[in-house]
Coordinates of N, CA, C and O in Angstrom, one line a residue:
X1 N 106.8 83.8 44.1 CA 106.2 83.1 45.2 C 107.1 81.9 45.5 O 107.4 81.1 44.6
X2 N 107.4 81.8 46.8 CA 108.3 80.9 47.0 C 107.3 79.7 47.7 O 106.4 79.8 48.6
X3 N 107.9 78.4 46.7 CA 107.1 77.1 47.9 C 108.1 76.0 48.7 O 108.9 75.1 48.1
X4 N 107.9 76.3 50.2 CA 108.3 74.6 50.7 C 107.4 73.6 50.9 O 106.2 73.6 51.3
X5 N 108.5 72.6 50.4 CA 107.3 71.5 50.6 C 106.4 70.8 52.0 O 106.6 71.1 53.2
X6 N 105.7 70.2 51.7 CA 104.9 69.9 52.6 C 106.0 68.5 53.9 O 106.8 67.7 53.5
X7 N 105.7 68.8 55.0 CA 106.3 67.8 56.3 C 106.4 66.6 56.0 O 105.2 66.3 56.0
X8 N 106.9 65.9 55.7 CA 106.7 64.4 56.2 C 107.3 64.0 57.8 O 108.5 63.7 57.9
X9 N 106.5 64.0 58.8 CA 107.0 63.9 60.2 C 107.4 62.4 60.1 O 108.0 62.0 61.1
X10 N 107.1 61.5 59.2 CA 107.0 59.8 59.5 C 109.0 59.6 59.2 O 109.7 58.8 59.7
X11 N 109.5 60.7 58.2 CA 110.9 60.6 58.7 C 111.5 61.5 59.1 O 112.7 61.8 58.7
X12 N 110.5 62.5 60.1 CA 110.8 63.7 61.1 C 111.4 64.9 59.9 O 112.4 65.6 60.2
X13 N 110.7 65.0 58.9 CA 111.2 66.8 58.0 C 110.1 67.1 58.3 O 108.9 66.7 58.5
X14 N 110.9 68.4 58.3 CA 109.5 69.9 58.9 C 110.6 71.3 57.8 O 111.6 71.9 58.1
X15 N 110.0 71.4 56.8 CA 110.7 72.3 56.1 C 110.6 73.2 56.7 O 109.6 73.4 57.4
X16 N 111.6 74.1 56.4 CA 111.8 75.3 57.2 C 112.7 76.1 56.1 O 113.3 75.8 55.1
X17 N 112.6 77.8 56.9 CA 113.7 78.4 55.4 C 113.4 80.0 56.4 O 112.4 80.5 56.8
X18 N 115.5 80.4 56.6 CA 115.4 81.5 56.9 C 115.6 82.3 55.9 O 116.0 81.9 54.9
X19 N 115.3 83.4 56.0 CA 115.5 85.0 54.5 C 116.3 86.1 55.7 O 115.6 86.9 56.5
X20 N 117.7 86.0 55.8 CA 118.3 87.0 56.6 C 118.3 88.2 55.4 O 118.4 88.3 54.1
X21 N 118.4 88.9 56.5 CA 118.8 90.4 55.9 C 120.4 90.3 55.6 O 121.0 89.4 55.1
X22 N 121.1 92.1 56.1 CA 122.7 92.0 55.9 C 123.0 91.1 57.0 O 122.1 90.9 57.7
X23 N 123.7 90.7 57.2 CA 124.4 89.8 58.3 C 125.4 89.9 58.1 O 125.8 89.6 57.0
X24 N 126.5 90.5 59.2 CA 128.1 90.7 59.5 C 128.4 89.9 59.3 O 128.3 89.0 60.1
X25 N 129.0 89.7 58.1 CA 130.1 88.4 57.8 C 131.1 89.2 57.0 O 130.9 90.3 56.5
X26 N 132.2 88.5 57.0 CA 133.3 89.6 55.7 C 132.7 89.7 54.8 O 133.0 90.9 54.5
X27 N 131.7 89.2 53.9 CA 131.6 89.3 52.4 C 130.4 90.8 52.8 O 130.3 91.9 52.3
X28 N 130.0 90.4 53.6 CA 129.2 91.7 53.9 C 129.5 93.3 54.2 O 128.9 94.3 54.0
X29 N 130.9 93.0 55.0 CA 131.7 94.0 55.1 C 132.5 94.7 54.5 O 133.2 95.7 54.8
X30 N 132.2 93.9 53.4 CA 133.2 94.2 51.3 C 132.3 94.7 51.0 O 132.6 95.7 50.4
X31 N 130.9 94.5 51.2 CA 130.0 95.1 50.4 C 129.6 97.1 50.8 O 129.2 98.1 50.2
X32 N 129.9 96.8 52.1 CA 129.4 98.3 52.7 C 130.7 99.1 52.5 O 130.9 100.3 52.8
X33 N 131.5 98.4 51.9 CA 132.2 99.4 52.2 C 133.1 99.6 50.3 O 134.1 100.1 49.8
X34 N 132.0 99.1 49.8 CA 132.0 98.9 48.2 C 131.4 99.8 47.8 O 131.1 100.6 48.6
X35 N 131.0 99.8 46.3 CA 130.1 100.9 45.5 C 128.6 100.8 45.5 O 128.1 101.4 44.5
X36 N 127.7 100.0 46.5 CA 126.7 99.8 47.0 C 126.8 100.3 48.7 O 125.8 100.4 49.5
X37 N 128.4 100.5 48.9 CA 127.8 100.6 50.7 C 127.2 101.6 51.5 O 127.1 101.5 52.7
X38 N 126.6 103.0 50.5 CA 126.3 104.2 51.0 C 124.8 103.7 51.0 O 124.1 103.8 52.0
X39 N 124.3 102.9 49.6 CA 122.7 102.2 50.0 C 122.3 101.2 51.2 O 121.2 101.0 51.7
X40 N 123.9 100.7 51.4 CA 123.1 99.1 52.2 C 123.5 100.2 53.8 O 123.1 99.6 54.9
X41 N 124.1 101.4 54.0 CA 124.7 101.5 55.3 C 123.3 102.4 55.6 O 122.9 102.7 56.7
X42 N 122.8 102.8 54.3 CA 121.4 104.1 54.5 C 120.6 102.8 55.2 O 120.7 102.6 56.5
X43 N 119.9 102.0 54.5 CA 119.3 101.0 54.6 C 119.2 100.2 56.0 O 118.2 99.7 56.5
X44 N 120.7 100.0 56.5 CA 120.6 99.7 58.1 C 120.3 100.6 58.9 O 119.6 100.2 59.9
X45 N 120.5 101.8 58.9 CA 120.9 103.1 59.8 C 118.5 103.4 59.7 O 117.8 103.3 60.7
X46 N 118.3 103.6 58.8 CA 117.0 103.9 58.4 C 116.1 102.6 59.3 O 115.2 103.0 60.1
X47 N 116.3 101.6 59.0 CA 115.9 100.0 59.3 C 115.4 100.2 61.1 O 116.4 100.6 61.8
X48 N 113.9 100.0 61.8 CA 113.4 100.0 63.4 C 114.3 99.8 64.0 O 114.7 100.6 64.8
X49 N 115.2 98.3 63.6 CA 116.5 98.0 64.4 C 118.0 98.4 64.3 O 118.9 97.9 64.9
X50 N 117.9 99.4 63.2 CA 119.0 100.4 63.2 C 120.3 99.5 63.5 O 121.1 100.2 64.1
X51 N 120.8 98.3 63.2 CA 122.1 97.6 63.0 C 121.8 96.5 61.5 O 120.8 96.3 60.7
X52 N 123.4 95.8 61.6 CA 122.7 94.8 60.8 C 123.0 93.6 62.3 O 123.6 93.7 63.4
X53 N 122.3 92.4 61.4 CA 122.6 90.9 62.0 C 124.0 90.3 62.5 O 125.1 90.8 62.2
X54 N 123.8 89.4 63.2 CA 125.2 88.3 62.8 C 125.0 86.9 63.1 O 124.1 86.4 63.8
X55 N 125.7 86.4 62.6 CA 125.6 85.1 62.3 C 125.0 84.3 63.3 O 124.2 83.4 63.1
X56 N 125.6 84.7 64.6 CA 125.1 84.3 66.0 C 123.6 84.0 65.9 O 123.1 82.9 66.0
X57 N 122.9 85.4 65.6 CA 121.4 85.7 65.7 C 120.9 84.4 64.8 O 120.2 83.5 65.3
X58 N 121.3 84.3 63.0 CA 120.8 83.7 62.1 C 120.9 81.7 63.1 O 120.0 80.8 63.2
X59 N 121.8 81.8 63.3 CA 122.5 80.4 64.1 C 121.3 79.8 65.2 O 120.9 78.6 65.2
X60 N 120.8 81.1 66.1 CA 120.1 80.8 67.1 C 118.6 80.7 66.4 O 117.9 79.8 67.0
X61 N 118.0 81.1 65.5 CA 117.0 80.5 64.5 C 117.1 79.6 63.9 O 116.3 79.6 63.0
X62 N 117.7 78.9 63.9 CA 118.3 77.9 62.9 C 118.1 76.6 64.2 O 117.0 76.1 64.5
X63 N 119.0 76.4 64.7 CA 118.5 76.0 66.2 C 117.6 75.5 66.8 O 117.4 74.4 67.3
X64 N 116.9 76.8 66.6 CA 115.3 76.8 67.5 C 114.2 75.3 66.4 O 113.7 74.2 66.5
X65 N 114.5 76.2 65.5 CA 113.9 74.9 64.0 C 114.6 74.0 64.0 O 113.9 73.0 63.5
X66 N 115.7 73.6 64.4 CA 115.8 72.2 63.9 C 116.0 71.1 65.5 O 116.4 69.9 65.4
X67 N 115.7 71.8 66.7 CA 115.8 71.6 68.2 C 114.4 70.9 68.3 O 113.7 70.8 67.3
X68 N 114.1 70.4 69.6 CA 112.7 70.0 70.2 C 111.9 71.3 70.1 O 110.9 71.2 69.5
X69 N 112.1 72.3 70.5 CA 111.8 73.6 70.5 C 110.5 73.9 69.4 O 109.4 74.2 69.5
X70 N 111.2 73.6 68.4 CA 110.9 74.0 67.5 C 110.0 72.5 66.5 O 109.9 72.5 65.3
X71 N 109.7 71.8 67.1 CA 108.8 70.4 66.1 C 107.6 70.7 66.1 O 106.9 69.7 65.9
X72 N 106.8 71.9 66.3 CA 105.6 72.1 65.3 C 105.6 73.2 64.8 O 104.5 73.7 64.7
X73 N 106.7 73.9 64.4 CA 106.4 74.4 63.4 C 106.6 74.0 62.1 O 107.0 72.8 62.0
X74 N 106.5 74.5 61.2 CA 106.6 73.3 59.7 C 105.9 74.5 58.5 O 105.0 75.3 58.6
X75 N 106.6 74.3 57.9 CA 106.6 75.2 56.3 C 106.6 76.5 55.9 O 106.1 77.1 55.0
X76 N 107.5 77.1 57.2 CA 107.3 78.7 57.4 C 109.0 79.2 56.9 O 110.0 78.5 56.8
X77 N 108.7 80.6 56.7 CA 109.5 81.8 56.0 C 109.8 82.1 57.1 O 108.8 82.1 57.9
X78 N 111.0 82.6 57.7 CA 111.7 83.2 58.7 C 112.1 84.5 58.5 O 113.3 84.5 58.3
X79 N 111.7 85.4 58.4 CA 112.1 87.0 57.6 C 113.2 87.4 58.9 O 112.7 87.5 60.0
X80 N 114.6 87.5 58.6 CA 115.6 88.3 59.5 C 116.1 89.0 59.0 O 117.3 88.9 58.6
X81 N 115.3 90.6 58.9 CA 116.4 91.6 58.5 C 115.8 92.8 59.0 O 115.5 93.8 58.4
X82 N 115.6 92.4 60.2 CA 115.8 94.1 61.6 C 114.6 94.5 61.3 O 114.4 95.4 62.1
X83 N 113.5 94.3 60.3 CA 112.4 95.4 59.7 C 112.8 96.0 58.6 O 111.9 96.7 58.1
X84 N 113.9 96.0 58.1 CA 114.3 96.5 56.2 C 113.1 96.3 55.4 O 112.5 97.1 54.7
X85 N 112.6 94.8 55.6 CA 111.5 94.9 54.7 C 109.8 96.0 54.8 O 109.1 96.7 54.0
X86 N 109.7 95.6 56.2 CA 108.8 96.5 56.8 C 109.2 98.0 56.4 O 108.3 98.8 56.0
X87 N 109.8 98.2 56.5 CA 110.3 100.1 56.5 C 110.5 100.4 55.0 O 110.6 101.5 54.6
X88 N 110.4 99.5 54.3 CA 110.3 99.7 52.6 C 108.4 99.7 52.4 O 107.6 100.2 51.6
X89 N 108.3 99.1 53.3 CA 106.4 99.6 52.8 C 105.8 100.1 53.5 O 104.6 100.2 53.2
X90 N 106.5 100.7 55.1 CA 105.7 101.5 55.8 C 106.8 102.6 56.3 O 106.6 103.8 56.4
X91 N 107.5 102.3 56.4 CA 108.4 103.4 57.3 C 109.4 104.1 56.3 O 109.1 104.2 55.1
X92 N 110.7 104.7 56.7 CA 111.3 105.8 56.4 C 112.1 105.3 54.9 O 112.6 106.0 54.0
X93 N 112.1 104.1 55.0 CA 112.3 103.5 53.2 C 111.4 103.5 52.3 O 111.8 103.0 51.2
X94 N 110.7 103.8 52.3 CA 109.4 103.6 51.7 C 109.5 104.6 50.5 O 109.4 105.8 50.7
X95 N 109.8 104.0 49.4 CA 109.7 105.3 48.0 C 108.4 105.8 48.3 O 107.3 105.4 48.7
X96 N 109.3 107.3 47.8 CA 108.4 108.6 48.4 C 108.0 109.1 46.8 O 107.2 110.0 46.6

Protein backbone atom coordinates (compact mmCIF):
# COMPACT_ATOMS: atom_id res chain seq x y z
CA UNK A 1 0.00 0.00 0.00
CA UNK A 2 1.38 3.10 -1.13
CA UNK A 3 0.99 6.50 1.02
CA UNK A 4 1.15 10.22 0.00
CA UNK A 5 1.23 12.55 2.29
CA UNK A 6 -1.27 14.79 3.32
CA UNK A 7 -1.51 18.72 1.35
CA UNK A 8 -0.16 21.46 2.97
CA UNK A 9 -1.87 24.26 0.63
CA UNK A 10 -0.37 27.14 3.20
CA UNK A 11 2.96 26.51 1.03
CA UNK A 12 0.78 25.36 -1.98
CA UNK A 13 1.91 21.11 -2.02
CA UNK A 14 -0.86 18.98 -3.29
CA UNK A 15 0.94 15.57 -3.52
CA UNK A 16 0.43 13.94 -6.38
CA UNK A 17 2.02 10.54 -8.06
CA UNK A 18 1.81 9.17 -11.61
CA UNK A 19 2.12 4.95 -12.11
CA UNK A 20 2.76 4.90 -16.09
CA UNK A 21 2.62 1.82 -17.73
CA UNK A 22 5.31 1.00 -20.92
CA UNK A 23 6.02 4.40 -22.12
CA UNK A 24 8.16 4.74 -25.53
CA UNK A 25 11.31 5.84 -24.40
CA UNK A 26 14.68 3.97 -25.54
CA UNK A 27 15.08 2.08 -22.42
CA UNK A 28 11.74 0.76 -23.25
CA UNK A 29 12.49 -0.04 -26.67
CA UNK A 30 15.62 -2.35 -25.30
CA UNK A 31 13.23 -3.91 -23.35
CA UNK A 32 10.69 -5.19 -26.18
CA UNK A 33 12.93 -6.10 -28.07
CA UNK A 34 14.98 -8.08 -25.16
CA UNK A 35 14.33 -11.50 -23.51
CA UNK A 36 11.07 -10.06 -21.88
CA UNK A 37 9.82 -8.39 -25.22
CA UNK A 38 7.40 -11.22 -26.42
CA UNK A 39 5.62 -10.57 -22.70
CA UNK A 40 5.64 -6.85 -22.61
CA UNK A 41 4.67 -6.73 -26.71
CA UNK A 42 1.70 -9.59 -25.74
CA UNK A 43 0.76 -7.32 -22.96
CA UNK A 44 0.32 -4.07 -25.15
CA UNK A 45 -1.21 -5.77 -28.10
CA UNK A 46 -3.86 -7.58 -25.47
CA UNK A 47 -4.14 -4.08 -23.32
CA UNK A 48 -8.27 -1.90 -24.42
CA UNK A 49 -5.71 0.55 -25.73
CA UNK A 50 -3.76 -1.78 -27.74
CA UNK A 51 -0.37 0.63 -27.91
CA UNK A 52 2.06 1.70 -25.38
CA UNK A 53 2.39 5.55 -23.99
CA UNK A 54 4.77 8.29 -24.56
CA UNK A 55 6.25 10.62 -22.75
CA UNK A 56 4.17 13.39 -24.39
CA UNK A 57 0.91 11.68 -22.73
CA UNK A 58 2.87 11.10 -19.18
CA UNK A 59 4.06 15.12 -19.58
CA UNK A 60 0.44 16.29 -20.29
CA UNK A 61 -0.61 14.62 -16.71
CA UNK A 62 2.00 15.99 -15.07
CA UNK A 63 0.99 19.37 -16.20
CA UNK A 64 -2.50 19.21 -15.56
CA UNK A 65 -1.27 18.51 -11.59
CA UNK A 66 1.04 20.77 -11.17
CA UNK A 67 -1.01 23.88 -13.56
CA UNK A 68 -4.15 25.98 -12.06
CA UNK A 69 -6.06 23.14 -13.75
CA UNK A 70 -5.34 21.01 -11.53
CA UNK A 71 -5.31 22.74 -7.54
CA UNK A 72 -7.94 20.60 -6.10
CA UNK A 73 -6.86 17.69 -6.66
CA UNK A 74 -4.48 16.48 -3.88
CA UNK A 75 -3.23 12.89 -2.80
CA UNK A 76 -4.29 10.84 -5.77
CA UNK A 77 -2.58 7.82 -7.84
CA UNK A 78 -2.62 8.47 -11.53
CA UNK A 79 -2.75 4.90 -13.12
CA UNK A 80 -1.23 5.34 -17.01
CA UNK A 81 -1.03 2.12 -18.59
CA UNK A 82 -3.81 1.98 -21.51
CA UNK A 83 -5.88 -0.55 -19.05
CA UNK A 84 -2.89 -3.37 -18.60
CA UNK A 85 -3.91 -3.18 -15.21
CA UNK A 86 -7.64 -3.61 -15.75
CA UNK A 87 -7.24 -6.44 -18.44
CA UNK A 88 -5.13 -8.40 -15.74
CA UNK A 89 -8.37 -8.68 -13.58
CA UNK A 90 -11.06 -8.50 -16.08
CA UNK A 91 -10.07 -8.81 -19.51
CA UNK A 92 -7.92 -10.98 -22.01
CA UNK A 93 -4.81 -10.88 -19.37
CA UNK A 94 -6.45 -12.20 -16.79
CA UNK A 95 -4.73 -15.74 -15.64
CA UNK A 96 -6.92 -18.20 -16.86
Amino acid sequence: MAVVGLPDERRGEAPQRTSPGIIFTPLAKDELTGPRGEGYRRMIELSPVGRGGTPDEVGAVGALLMGPDGTFITGSDFLMDGGVTASYFYGELAPR
